Short mmCIF file of C-alpha atoms and ligand atoms in Angstrom, two decimals:
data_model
loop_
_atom_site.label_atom_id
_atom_site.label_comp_id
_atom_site.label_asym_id
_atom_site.label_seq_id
_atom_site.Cartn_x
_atom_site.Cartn_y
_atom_site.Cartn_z
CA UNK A 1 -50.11 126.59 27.16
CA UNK A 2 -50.34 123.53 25.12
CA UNK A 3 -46.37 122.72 26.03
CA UNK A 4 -47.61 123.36 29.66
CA UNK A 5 -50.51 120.84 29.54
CA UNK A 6 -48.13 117.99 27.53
CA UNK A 7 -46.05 118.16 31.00
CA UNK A 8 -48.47 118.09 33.43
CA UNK A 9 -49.99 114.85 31.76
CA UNK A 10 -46.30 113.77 31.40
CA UNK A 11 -45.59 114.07 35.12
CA UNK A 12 -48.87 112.71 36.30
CA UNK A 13 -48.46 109.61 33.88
CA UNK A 14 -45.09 109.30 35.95
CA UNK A 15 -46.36 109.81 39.04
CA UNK A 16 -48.94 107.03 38.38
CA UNK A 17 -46.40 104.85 37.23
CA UNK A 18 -47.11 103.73 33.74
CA UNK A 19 -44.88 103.25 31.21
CA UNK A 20 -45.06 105.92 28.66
CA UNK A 21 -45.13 104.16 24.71
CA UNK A 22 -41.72 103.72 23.01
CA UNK A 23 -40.89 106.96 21.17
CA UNK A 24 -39.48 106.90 17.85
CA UNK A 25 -36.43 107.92 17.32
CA UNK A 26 -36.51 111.66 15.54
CA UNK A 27 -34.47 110.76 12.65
CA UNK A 28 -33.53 107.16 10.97
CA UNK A 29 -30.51 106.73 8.55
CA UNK A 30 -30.34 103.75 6.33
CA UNK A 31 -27.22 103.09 5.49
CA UNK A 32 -23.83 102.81 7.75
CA UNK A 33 -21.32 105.00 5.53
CA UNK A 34 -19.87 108.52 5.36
CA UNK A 35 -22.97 110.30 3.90
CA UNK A 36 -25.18 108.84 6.88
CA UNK A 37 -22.85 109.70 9.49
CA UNK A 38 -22.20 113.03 8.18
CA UNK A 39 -26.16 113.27 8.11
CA UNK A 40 -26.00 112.58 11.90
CA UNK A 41 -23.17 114.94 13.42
CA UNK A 42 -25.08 117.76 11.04
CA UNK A 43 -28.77 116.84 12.46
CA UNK A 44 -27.35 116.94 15.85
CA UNK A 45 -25.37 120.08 15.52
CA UNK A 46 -29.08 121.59 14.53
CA UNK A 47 -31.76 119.67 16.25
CA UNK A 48 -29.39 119.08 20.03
CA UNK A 49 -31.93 116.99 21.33
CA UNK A 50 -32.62 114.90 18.40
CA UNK A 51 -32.30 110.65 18.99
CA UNK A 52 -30.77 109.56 15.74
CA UNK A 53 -31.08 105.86 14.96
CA UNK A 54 -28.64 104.65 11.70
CA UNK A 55 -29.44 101.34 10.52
CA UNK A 56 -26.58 99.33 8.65
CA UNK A 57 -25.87 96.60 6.53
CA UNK A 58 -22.17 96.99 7.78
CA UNK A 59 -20.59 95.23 10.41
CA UNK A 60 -18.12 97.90 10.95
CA UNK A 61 -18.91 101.66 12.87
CA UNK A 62 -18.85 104.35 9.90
CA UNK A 63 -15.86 105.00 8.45
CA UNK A 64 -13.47 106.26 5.51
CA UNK A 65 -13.32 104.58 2.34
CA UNK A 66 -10.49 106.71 0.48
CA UNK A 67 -7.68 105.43 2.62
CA UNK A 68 -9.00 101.96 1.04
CA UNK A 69 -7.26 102.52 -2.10
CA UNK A 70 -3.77 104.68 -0.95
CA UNK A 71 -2.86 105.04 2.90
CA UNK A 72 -3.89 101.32 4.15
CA UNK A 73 -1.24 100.34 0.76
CA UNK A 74 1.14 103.16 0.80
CA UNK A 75 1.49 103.46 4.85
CA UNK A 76 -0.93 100.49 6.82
CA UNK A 77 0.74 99.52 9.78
CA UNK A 78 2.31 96.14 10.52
CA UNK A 79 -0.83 94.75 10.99
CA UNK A 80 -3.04 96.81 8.98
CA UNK A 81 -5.10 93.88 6.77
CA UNK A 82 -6.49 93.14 10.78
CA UNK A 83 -6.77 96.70 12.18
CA UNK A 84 -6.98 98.59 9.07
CA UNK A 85 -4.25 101.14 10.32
CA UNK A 86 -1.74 103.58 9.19
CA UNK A 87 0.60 105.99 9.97
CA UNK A 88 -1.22 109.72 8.69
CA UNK A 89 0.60 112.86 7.53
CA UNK A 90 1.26 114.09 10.48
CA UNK A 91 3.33 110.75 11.85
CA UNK A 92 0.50 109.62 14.05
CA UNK A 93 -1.21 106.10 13.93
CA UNK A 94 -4.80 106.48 12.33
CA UNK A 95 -7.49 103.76 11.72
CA UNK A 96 -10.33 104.54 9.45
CA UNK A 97 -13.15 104.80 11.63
CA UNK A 98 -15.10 108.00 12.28
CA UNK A 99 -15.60 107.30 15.84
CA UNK A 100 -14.39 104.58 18.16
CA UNK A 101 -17.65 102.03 19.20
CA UNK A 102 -17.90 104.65 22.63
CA UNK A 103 -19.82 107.12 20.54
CA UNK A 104 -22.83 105.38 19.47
CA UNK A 105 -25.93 104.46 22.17
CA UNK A 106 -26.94 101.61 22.28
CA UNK A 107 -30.60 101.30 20.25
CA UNK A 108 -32.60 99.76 22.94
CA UNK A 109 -30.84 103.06 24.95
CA UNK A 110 -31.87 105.65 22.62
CA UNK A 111 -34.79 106.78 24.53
CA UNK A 112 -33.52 106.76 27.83
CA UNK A 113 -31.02 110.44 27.25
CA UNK A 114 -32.83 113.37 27.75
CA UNK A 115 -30.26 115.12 25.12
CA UNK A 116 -30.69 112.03 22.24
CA UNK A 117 -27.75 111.11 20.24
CA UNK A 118 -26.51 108.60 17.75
CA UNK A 119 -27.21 105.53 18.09
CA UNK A 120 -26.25 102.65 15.37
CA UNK A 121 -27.86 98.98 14.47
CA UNK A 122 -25.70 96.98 12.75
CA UNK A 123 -25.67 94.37 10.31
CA UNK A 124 -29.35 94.87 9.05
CA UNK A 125 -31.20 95.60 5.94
CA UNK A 126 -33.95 97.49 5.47
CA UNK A 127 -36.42 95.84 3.58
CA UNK A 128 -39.09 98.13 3.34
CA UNK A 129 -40.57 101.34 3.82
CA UNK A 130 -43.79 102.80 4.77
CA UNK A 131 -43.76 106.57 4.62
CA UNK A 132 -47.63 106.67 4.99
CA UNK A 133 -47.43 104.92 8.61
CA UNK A 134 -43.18 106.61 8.80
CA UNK A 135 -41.95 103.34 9.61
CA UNK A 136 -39.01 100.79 8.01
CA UNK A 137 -39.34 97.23 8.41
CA UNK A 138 -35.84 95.60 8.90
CA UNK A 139 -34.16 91.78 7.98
CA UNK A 140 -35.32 90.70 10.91
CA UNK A 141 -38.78 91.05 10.47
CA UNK A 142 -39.13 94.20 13.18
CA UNK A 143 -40.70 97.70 12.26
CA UNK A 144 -39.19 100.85 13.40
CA UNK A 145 -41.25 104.32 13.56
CA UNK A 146 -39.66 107.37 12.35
CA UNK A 147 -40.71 110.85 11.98
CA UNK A 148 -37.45 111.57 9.64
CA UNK A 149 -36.20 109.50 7.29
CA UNK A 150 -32.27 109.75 4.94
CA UNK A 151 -31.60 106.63 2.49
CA UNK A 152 -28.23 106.65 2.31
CA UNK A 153 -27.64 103.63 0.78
CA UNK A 154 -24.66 104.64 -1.30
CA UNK A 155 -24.01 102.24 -4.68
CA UNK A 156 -22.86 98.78 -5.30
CA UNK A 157 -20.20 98.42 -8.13
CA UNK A 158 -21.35 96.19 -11.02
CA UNK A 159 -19.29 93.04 -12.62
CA UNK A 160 -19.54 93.71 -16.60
CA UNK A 161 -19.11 91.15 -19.30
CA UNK A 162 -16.85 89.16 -19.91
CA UNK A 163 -15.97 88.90 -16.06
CA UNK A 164 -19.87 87.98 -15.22
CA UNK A 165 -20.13 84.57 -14.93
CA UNK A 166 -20.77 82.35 -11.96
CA UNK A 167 -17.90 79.95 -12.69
CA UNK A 168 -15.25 82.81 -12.08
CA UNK A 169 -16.64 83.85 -8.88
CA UNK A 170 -13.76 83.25 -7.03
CA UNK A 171 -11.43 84.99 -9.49
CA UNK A 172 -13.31 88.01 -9.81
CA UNK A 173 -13.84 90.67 -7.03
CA UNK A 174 -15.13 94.89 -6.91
CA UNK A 175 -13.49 96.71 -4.73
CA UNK A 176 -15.51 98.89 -2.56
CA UNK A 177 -15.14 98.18 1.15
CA UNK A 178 -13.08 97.08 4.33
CA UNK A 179 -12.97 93.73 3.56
CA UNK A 180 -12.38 94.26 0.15
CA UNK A 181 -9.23 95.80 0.83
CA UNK A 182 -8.28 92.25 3.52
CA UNK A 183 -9.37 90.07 0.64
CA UNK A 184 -7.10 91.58 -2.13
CA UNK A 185 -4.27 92.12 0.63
CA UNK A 186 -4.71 88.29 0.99
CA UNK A 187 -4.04 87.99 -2.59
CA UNK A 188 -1.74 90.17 -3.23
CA UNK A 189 0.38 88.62 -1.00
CA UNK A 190 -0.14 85.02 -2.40
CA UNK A 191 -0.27 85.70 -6.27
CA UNK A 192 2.17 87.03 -9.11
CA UNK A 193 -0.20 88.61 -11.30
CA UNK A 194 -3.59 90.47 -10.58
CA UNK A 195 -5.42 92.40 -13.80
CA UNK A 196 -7.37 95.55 -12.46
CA UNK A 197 -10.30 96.09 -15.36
CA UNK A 198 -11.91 100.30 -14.91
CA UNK A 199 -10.86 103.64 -15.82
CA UNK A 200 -11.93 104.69 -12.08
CA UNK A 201 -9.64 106.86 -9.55
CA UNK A 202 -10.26 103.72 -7.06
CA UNK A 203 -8.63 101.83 -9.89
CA UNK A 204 -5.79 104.10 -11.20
CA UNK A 205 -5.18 104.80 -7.26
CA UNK A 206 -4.75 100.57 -6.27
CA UNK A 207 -2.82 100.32 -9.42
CA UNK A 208 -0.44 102.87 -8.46
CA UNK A 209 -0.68 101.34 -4.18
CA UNK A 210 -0.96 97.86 -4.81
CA UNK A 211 1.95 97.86 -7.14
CA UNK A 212 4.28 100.71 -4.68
CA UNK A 213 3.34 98.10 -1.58
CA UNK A 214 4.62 94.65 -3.88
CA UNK A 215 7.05 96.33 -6.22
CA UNK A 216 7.41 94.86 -9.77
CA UNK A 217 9.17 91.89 -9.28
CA UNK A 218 7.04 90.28 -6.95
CA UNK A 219 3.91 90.96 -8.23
CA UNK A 220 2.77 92.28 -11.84
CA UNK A 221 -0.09 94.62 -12.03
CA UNK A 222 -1.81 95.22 -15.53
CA UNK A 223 -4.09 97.92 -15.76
CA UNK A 224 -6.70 97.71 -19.06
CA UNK A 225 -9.37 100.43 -19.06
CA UNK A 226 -11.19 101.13 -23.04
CA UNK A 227 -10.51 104.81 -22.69
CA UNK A 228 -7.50 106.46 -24.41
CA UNK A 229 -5.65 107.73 -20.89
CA UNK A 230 -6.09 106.92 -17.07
CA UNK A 231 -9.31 108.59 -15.11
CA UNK A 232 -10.46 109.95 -18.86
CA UNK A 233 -13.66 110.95 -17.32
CA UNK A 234 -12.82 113.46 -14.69
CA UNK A 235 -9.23 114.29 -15.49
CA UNK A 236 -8.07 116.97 -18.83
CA UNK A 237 -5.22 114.71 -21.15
CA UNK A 238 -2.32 116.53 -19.93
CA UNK A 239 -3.00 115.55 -16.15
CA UNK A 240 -4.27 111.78 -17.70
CA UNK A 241 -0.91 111.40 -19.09
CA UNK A 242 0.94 112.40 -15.77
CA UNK A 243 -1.23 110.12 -13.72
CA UNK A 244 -0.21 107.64 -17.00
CA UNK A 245 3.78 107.55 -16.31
CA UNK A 246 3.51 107.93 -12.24
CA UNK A 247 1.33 104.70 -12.30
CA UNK A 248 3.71 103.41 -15.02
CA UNK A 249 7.10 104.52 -13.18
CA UNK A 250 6.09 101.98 -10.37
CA UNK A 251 5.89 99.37 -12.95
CA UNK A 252 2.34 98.93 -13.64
CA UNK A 253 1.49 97.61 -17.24
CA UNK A 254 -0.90 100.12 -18.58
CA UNK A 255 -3.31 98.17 -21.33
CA UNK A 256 -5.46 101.76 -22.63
CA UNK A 257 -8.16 101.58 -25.43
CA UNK A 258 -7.86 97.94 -25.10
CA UNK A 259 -11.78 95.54 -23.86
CA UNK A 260 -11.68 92.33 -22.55
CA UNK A 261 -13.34 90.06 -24.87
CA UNK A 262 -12.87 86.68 -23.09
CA UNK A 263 -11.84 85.27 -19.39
CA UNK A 264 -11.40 81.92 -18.65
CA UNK A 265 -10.20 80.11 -15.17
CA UNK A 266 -8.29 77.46 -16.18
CA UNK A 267 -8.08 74.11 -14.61
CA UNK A 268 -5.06 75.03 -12.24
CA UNK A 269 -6.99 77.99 -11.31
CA UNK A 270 -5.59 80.37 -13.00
CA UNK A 271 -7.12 82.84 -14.87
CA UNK A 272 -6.69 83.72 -18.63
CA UNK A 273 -8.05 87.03 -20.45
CA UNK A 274 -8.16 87.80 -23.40
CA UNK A 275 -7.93 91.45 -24.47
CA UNK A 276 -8.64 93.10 -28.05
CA UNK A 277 -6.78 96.16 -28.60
CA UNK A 278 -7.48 98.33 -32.55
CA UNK A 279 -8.96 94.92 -33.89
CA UNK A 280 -6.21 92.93 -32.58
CA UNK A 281 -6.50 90.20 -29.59
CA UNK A 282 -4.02 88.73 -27.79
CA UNK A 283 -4.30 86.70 -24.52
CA UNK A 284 -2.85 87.90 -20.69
CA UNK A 285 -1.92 84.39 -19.13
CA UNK A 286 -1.17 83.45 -15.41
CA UNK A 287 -3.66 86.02 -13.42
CA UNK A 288 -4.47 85.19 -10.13
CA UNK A 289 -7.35 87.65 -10.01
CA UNK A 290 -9.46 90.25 -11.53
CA UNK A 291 -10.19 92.85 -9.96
CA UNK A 292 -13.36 95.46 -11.64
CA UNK A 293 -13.24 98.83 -10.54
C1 LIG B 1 -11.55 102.48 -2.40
C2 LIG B 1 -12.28 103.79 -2.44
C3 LIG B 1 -11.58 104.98 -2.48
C4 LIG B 1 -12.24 106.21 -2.54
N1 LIG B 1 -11.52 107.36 -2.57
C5 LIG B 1 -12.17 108.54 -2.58
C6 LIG B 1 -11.45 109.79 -2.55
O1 LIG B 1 -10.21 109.80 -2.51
N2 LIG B 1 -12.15 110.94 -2.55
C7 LIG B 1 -13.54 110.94 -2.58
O2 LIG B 1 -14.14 112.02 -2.58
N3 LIG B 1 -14.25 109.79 -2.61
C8 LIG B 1 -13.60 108.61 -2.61
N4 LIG B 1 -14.31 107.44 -2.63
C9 LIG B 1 -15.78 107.51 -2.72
C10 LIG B 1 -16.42 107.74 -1.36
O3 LIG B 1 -15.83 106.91 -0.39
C11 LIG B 1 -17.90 107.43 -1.52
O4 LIG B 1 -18.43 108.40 -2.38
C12 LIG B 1 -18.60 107.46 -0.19
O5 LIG B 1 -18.11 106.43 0.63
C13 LIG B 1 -20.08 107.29 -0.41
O6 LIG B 1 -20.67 107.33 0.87
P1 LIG B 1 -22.16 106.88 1.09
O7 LIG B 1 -22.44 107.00 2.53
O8 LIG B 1 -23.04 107.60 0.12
O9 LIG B 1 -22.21 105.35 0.62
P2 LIG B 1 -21.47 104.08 1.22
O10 LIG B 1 -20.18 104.45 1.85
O11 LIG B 1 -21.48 103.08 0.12
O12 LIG B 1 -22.43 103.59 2.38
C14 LIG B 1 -23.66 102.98 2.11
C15 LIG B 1 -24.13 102.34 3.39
O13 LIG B 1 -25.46 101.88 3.22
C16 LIG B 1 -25.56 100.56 3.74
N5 LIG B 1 -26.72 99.93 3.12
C17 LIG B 1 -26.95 99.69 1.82
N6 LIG B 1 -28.17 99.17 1.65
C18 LIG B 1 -28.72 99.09 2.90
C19 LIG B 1 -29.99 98.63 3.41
N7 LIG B 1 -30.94 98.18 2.61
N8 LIG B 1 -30.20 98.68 4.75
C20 LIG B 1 -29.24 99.15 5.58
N9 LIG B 1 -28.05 99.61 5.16
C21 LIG B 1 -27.80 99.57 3.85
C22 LIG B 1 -24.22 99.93 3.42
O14 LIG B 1 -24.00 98.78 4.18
C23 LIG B 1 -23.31 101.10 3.80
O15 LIG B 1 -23.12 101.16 5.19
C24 LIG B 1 -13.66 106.22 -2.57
C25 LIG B 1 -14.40 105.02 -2.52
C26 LIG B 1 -13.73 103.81 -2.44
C27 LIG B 1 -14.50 102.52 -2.38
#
């Protein structure tokens, strides 16, 4: 009865003419990455109907970050530091995107589709929420209702001492996006000697891709984590050691249970670190880069 009555205003508000208040969109994502648009295919394979609105810091559409670290190295495409393509198992070009741009609505179109659907706003923050009144306030100063709300803001890697300092800004990079991966391309290509600082798979896996792509004689990779073998944390010794010599095979110089104790960019901007290893410190000369993972 109560359905029946919520039509019969609908229709005669129609019939008058007015405009009916903008709806809120059933469900709002923060965040742009794979856990948010994961979120949305699963809310719309239960709720049909449902108008989901993902708001993004990205510039990019959604997409996958493993192929960051191996296939964009191991197989991009001629041109893959532009279109971030490679060639996938199967022999067939692949970029990393979920989706191509045709899939998401438009946000000011949300509410027009009966059925809903995705619908993404890009490049813009969400500064605030209010989950008395259900609504996020965004970078631009503009509030948007809800009646769901994910965070899924994902995590930003940290730079740790000794590689924290303002002056080596432009020595120093994390590695944890698209552009990452067309920045360290960049200089990869222009240097002879990049350190990679973590005991991460995202940094065992760009030691190993980074130094396949270049080959040893172009450019040398050393690898320093603190721990005793590669990916110490999620990986038993015996496996450590075999992810050791593949990553060594390729010619990657593996620095384990070493810390670096001091970087410095010198005044032909290179970089110098120094690295202690049982007590004893000795210097790495000639980096181009550091990269933390
Ligand atoms: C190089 C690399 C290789 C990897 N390889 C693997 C692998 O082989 N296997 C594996 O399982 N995992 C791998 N991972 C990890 C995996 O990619 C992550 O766990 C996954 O991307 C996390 O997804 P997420 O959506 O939670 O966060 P993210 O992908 O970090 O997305 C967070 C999103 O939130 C947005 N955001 C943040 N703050 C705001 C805000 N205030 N307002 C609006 N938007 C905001 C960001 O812009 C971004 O779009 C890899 C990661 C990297 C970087």
């Amino acid at each position: 009865m109560a359905l029946r009555s919520r039509f019969l205003i609908g229709g005669f508000v129609g019939l008058l003419g007015l405009k009916k208040q903008q709806e809120a969109p059933s469900y709002v994502l923060i965040g742009g990455g794979t856990a948010s648009y994961y979120a949305a295919l699963t809310i719309r394979a239960y709720d049909p109907n449902s108008k989901v609105l993902m708001i993004s810091a990205d510039n990019e559409a959604p997409y996958n970050r493993p192929p960051l670290s191996k296939e964009l190295w191991l197989h991009g495409t001629k041109n893959v530091d532009k279109n971030l393509e490679y060639i996938g198992v199967t022999g067939k070009k692949r970029d990393i995107k979920y989706e191509s741009d045709g899939f998401y609505l438009s946000p000011t179109d949300l509410n027009k589709f009966e059925h809903g659907g995705v619908s993404l706003l890009r490049n813009t923050h969400v500064t605030q929420i209010d989950p008395v009144n259900k609504e996020v306030t965004l970078d631009t100063g503009k509030k948007v209702k809800y009646e769901k709300l994910l965070i899924a803001t994902g995590g930003k890697p940290k730079i740790p001492y000794p590689f924290y300092s303002p002056h080596l800004r432009n020595k120093v990079m994390t590695y944890n996006n698209a552009s990452d991966f067309q920045k360290l391309y960049r200089i990869a290509h222009e240097s002879s000697a990049i350190l990679i600082y973590g005991n991460s798979a995202t940094a065992a896996e760009l030691a190993f891709s980074v130094q396949t792509k270049f080959g040893k004689d172009k450019l040398k990779i050393i690898h320093v984590f603190p721990e005793q073998y590669p990916m110490q944390e999620s990986l038993p010794p015996n496996v450590g050691e075999f992810v050791r010599n593949a990553i060594s095979e390729k010619g990657v110089i593996i620095e384990s249970r070493t810390q670096p104790t001091f970087v410095n960019q010198l005044p032909n901007g290179q970089v110098e670190v120094e690295l202690e290893k049982d007590g004893e410190k000795h210097k790495l000369k000639k980096l181009a880069y550091a990269s933390i993972l």
